[in-house]
mmCIF file of C-alpha atoms in Angstrom:
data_model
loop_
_atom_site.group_PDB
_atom_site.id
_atom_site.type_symbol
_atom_site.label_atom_id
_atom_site.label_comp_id
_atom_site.label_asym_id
_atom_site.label_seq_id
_atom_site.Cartn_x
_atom_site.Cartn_y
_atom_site.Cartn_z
ATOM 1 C CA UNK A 6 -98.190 106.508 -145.561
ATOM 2 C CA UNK A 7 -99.570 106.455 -149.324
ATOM 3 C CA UNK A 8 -96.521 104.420 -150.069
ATOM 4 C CA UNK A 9 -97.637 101.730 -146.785
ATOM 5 C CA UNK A 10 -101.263 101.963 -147.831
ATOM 6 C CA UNK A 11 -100.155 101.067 -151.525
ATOM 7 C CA UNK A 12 -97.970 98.192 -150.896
ATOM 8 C CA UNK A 13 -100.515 96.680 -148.952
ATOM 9 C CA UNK A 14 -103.181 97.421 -151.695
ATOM 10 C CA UNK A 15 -104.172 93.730 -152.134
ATOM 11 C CA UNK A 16 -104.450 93.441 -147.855
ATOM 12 C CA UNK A 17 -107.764 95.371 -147.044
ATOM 13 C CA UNK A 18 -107.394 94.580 -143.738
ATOM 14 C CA UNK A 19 -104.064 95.657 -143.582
ATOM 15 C CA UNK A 20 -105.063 98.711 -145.116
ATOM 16 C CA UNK A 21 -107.819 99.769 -142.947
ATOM 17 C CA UNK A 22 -105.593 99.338 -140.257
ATOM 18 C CA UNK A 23 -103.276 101.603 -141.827
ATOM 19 C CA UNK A 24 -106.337 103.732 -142.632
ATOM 20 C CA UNK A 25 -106.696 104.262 -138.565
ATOM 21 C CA UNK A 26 -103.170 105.153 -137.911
ATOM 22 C CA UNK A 27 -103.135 107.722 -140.403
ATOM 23 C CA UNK A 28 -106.452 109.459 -138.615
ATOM 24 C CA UNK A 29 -104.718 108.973 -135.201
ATOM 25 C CA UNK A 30 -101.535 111.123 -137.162
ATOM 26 C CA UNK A 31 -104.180 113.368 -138.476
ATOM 27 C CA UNK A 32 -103.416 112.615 -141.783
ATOM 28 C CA UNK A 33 -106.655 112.834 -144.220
ATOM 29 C CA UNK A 34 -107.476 109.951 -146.110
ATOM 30 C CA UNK A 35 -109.782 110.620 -149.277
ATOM 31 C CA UNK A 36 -111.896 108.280 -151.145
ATOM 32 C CA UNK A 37 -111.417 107.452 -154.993
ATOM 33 C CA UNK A 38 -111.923 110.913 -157.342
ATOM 34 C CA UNK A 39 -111.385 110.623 -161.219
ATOM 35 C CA UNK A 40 -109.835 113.817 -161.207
ATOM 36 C CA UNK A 41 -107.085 113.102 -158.529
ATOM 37 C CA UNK A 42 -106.319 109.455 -158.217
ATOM 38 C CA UNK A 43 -104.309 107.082 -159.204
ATOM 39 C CA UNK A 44 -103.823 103.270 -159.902
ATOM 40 C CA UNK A 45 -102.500 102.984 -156.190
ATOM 41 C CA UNK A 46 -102.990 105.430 -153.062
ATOM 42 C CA UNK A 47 -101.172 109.248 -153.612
ATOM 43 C CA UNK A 48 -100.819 112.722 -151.826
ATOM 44 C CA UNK A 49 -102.961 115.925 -153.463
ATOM 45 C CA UNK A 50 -101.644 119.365 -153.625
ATOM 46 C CA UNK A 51 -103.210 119.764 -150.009
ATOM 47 C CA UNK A 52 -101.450 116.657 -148.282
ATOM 48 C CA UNK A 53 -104.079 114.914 -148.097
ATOM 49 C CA UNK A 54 -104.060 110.838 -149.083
ATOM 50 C CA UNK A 55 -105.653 110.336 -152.403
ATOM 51 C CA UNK A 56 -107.534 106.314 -152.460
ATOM 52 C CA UNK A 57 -106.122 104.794 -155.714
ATOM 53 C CA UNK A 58 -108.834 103.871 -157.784
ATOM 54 C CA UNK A 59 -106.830 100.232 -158.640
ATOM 55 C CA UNK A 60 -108.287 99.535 -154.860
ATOM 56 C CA UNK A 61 -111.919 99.564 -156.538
ATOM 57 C CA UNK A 62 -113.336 96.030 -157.352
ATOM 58 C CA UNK A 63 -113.848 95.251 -161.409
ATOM 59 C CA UNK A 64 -111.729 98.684 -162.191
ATOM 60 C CA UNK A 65 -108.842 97.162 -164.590
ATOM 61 C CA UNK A 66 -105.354 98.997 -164.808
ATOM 62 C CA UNK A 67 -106.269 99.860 -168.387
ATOM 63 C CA UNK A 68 -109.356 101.938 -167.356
ATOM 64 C CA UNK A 69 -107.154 103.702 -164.858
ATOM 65 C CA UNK A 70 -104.621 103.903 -166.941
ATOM 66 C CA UNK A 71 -106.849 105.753 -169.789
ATOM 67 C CA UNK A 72 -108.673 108.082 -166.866
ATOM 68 C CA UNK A 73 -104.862 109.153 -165.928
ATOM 69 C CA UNK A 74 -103.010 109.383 -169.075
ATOM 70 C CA UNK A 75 -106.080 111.630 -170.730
ATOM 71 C CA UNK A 76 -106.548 114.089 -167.370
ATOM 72 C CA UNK A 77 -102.291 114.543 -167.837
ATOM 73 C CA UNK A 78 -102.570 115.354 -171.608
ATOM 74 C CA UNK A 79 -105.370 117.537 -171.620
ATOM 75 C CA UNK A 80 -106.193 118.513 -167.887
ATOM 76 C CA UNK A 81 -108.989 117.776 -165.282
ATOM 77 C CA UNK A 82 -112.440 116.699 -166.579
ATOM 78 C CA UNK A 83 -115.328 118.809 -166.188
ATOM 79 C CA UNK A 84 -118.012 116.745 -165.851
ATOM 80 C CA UNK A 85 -119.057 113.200 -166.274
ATOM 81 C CA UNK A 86 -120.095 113.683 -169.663
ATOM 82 C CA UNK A 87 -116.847 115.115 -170.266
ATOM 83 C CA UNK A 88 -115.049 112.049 -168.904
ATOM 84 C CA UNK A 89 -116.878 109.959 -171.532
ATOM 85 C CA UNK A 90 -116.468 112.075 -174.518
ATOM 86 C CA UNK A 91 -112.243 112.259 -173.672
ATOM 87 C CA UNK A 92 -111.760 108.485 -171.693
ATOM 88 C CA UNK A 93 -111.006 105.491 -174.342
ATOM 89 C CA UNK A 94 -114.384 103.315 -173.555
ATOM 90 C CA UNK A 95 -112.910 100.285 -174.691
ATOM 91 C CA UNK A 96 -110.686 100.727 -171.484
ATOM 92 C CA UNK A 97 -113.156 101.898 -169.064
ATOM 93 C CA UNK A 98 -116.055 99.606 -169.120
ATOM 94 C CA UNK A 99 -119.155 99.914 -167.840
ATOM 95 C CA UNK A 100 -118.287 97.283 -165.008
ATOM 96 C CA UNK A 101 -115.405 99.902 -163.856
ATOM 97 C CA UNK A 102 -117.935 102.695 -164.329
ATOM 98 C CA UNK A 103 -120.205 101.385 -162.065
ATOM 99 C CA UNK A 104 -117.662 100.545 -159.488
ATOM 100 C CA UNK A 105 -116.383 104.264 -159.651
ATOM 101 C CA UNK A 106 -119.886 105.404 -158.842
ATOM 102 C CA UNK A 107 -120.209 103.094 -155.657
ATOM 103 C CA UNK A 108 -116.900 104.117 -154.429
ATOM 104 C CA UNK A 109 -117.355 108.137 -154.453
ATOM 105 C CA UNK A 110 -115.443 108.333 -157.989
ATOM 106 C CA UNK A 111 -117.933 110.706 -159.915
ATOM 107 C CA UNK A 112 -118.897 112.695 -156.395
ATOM 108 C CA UNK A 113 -116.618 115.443 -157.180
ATOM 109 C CA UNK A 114 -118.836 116.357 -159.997
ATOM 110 C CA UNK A 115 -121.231 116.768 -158.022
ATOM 111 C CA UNK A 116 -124.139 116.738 -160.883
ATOM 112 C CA UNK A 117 -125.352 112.821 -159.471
ATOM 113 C CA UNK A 118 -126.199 111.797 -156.086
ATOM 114 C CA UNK A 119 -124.466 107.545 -156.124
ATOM 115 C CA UNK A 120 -127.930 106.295 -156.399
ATOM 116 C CA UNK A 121 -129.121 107.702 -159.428
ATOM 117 C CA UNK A 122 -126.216 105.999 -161.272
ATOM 118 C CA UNK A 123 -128.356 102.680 -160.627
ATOM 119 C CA UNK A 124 -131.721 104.069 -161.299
ATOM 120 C CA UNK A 125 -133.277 102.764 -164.413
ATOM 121 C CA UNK A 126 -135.728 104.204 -166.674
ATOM 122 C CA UNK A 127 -138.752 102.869 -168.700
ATOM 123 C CA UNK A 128 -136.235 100.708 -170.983
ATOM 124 C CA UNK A 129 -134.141 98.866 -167.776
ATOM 125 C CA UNK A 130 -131.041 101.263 -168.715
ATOM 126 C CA UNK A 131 -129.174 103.551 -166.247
ATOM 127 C CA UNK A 132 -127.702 106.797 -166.714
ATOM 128 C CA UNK A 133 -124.465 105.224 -167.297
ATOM 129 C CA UNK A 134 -125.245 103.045 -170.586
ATOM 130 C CA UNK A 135 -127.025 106.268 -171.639
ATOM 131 C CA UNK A 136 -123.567 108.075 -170.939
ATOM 132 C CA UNK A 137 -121.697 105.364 -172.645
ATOM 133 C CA UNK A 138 -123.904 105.612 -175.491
ATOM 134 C CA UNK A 139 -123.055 109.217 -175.649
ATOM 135 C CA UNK A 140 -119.633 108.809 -174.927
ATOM 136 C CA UNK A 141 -119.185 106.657 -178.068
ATOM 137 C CA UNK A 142 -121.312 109.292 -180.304
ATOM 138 C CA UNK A 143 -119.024 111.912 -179.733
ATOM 139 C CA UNK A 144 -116.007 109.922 -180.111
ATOM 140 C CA UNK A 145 -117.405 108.684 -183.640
ATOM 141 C CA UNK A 146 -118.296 111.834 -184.892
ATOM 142 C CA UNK A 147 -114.850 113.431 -183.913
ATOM 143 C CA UNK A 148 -113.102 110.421 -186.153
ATOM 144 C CA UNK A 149 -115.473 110.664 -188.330
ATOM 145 C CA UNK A 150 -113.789 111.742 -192.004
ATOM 146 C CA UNK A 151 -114.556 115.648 -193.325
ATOM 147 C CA UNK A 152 -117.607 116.197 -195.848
ATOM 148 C CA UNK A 153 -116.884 116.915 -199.693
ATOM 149 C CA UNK A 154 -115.600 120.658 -198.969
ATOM 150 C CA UNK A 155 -113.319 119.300 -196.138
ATOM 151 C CA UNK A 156 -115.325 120.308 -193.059
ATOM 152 C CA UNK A 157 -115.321 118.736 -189.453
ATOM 153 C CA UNK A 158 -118.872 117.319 -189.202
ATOM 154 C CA UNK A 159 -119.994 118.810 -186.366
ATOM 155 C CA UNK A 160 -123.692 117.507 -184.931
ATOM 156 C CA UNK A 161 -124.824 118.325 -181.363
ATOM 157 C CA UNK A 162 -125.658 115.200 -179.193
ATOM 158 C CA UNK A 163 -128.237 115.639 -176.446
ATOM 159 C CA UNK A 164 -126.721 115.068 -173.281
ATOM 160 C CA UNK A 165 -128.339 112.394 -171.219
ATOM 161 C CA UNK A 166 -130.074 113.185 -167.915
ATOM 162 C CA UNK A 167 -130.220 110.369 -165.220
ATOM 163 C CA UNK A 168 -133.794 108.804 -164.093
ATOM 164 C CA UNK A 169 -134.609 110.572 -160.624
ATOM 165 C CA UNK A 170 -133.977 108.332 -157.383
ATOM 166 C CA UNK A 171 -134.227 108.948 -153.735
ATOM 167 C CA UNK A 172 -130.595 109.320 -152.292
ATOM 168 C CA UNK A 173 -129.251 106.672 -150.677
ATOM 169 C CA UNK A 174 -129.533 106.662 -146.660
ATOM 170 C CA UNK A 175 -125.824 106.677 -144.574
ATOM 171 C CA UNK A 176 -125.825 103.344 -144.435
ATOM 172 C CA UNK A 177 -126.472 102.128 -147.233
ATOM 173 C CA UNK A 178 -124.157 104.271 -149.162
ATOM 174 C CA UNK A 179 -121.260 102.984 -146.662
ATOM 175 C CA UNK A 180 -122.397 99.439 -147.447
ATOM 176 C CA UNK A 181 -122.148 99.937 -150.812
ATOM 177 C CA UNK A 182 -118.921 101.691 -150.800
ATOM 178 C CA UNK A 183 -117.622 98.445 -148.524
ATOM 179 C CA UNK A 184 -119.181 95.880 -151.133
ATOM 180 C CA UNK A 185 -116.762 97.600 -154.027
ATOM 181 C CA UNK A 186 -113.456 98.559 -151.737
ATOM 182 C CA UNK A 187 -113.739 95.846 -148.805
ATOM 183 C CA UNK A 188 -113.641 98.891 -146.254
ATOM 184 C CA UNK A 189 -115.897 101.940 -145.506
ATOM 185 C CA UNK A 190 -114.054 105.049 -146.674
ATOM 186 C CA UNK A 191 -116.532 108.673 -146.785
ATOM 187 C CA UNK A 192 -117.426 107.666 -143.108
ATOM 188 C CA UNK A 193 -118.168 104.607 -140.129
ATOM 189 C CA UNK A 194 -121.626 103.408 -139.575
ATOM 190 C CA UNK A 195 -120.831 103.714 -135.843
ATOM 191 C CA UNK A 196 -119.600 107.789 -136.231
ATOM 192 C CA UNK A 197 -123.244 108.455 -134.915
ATOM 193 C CA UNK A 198 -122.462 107.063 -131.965
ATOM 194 C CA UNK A 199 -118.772 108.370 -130.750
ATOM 195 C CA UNK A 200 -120.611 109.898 -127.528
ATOM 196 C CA UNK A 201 -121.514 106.263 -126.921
ATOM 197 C CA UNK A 202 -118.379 105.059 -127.298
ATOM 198 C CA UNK A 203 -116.301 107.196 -125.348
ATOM 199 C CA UNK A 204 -118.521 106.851 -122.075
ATOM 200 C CA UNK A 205 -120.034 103.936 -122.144
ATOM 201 C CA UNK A 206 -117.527 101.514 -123.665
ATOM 202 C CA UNK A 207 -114.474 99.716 -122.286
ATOM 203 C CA UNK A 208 -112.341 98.220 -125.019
ATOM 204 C CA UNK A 209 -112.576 97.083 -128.850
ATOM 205 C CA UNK A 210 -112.793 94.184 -130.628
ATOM 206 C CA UNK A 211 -108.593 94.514 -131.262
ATOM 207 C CA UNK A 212 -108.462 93.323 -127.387
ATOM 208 C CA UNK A 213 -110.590 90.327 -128.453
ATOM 209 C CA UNK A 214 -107.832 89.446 -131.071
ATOM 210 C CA UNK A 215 -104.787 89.726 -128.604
ATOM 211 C CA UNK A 216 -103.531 88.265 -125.926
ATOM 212 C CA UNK A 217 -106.617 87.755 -123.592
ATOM 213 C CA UNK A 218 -104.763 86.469 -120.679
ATOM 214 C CA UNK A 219 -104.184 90.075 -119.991
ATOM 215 C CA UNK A 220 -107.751 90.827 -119.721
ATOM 216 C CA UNK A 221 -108.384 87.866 -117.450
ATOM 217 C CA UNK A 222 -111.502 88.655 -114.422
ATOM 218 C CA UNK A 223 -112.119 92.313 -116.200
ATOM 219 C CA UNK A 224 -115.876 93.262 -117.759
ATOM 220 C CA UNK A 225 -115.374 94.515 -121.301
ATOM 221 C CA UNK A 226 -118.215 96.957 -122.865
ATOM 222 C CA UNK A 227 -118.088 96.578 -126.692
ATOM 223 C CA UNK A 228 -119.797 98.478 -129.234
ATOM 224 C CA UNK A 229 -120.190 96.844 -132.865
ATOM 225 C CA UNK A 230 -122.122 95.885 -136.032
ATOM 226 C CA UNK A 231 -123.085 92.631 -136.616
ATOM 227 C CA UNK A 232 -122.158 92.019 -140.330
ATOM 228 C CA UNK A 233 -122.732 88.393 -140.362
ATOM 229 C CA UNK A 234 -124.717 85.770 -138.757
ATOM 230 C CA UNK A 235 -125.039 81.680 -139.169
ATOM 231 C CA UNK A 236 -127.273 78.943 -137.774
ATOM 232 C CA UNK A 237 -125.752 76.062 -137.153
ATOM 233 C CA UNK A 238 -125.829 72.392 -135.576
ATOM 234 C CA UNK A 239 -123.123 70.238 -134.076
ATOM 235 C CA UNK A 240 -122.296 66.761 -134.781
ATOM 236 C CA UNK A 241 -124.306 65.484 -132.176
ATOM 237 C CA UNK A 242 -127.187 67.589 -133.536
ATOM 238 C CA UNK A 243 -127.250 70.675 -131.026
ATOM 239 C CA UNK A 244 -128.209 73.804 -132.432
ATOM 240 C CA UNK A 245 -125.649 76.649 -131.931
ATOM 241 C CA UNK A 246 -124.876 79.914 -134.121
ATOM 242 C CA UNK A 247 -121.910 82.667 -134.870
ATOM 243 C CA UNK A 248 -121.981 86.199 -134.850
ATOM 244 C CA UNK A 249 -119.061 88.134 -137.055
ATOM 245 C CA UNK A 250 -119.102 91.563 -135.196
ATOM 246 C CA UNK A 251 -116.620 94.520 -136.513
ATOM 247 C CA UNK A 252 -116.025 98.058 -134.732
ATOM 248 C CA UNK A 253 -113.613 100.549 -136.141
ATOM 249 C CA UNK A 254 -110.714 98.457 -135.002
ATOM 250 C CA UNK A 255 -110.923 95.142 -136.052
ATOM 251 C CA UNK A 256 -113.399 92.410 -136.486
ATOM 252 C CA UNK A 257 -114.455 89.127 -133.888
ATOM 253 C CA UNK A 258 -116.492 85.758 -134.561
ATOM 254 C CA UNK A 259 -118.162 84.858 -131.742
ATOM 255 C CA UNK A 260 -119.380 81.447 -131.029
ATOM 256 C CA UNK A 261 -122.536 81.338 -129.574
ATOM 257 C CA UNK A 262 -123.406 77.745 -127.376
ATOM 258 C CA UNK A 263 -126.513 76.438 -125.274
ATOM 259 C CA UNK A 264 -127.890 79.409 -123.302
ATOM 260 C CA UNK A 265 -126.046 82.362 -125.056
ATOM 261 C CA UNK A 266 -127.500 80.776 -128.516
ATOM 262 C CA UNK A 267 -131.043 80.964 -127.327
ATOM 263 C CA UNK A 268 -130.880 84.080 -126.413
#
């Protein structure tokens, strides 16, 4: 199934499709972690599906490759501040940085919540130029050349602490996680509601995209979030709108005319 979910890297549908089958097999699928990804999707030591960090928008095969190539010379990293000190910053820009941080990459460490990577101080900076900054301290002072009597000059940097910020809600950390991978991966914004859906609901949005002559004189009972929504007019200058609905299946446009629009 990593294999599937990696060939169809470039396919988010696709791969939250995929994503589905593998909970229905009971197979765990695991967001993005510094310490155990990948460029594309892989298996842990606990058979579990890893999310390949190559999946996260504005993270570059070179930044993955430098993550990867450092954590197999000289093991797992500690902490962030160890990722920055080791990592190749040329290669992992702050871009891809920031990316990791929306998609679960740094939870592991477990020393940030997500927000406070985007929570600035007095001078409009976030943690992560402060880590960057830090980062390329240490790496300057370890190439830096030996004094007269051929000594390693060895001055302690400060480690920088991250503005404090109010964690993000559910929701908003799935939307943000969606904005960077295209699908929601630590969670659904409709888990809160499976009692809901098992009882009260009769089919998905997947119906909706199939063959609906099969469905013909039944009442469907649909549960979904509304993700997008557009006013519009028609040629002859009658108002009508569209509402993009998705559930955990699929997603549906609806056209909305005349009565149904007012509404």
């Amino acid at each position: 199934m990593a294999s599937v979910l990696s060939n169809n890297m470039n396919d988010i549908k696709t791969v939250s499709a995929f994503m589905e089958e593998c909970k229905r097999m009971g197979l765990q699928v695991l967001g993005p972690d510094v310490n155990e990804s990948y460029y594309k999707f892989a298996v842990n030591k606990e058979g579990a599906i890893r999310f390949g960090l190559g999946a996260i928008k504005n993270v570059g095969e070179s930044a993955v490759k430098a993550i990867t190539e450092e954590r197999k010379k000289n093991g797992l990293y500690q902490s962030i501040y160890d990722l920055v000190q080791r990592v190749e910053l040329r290669s992992l820009n702050r871009q891809a940085m920031e990316g990791m941080a929306l998609g679960g990459g740094f939870d592991s460490f477990d020393v940030y919540h997500r927000a406070q990577f985007f929570a600035k101080d007095e001078k409009g900076l976030t943690i992560i130029d402060h880590l960057r900054k830090f980062g390329a301290a240490v790496q300057a002072q370890l190439d830096a050349p030996p004094d007269l009597f051929g000594n390693a000059v060895d001055v302690q940097l400060a480690q920088p602490k991250a503005s404090y910020a109010e964690p993000w809600t559910a929701m908003e950390k799935l939307t943000r996680e969606k904005e960077v991978v295209g699908i929601y991966i630590s969670g659904h914004p409709l888990d809160d509601f499976q009692l809901e859906l098992k009882n009260l609901c009769r089919g998905t949005l997947m119906h909706l995209n199939h063959d609906l002559t099969k469905l013909a004189n039944q009442e469907l009972l649909i549960a979904g979030i509304v993700v997008a929504t557009e006013h519009r007019m028609t040629k002859t200058g009658k108002p009508f709108g569209t509402m993009e609905v998705e559930d955990k299946t699929d997603n549906y446009k609806f056209f909305l005319w005349s009565e149904d629009y007012l509404k």
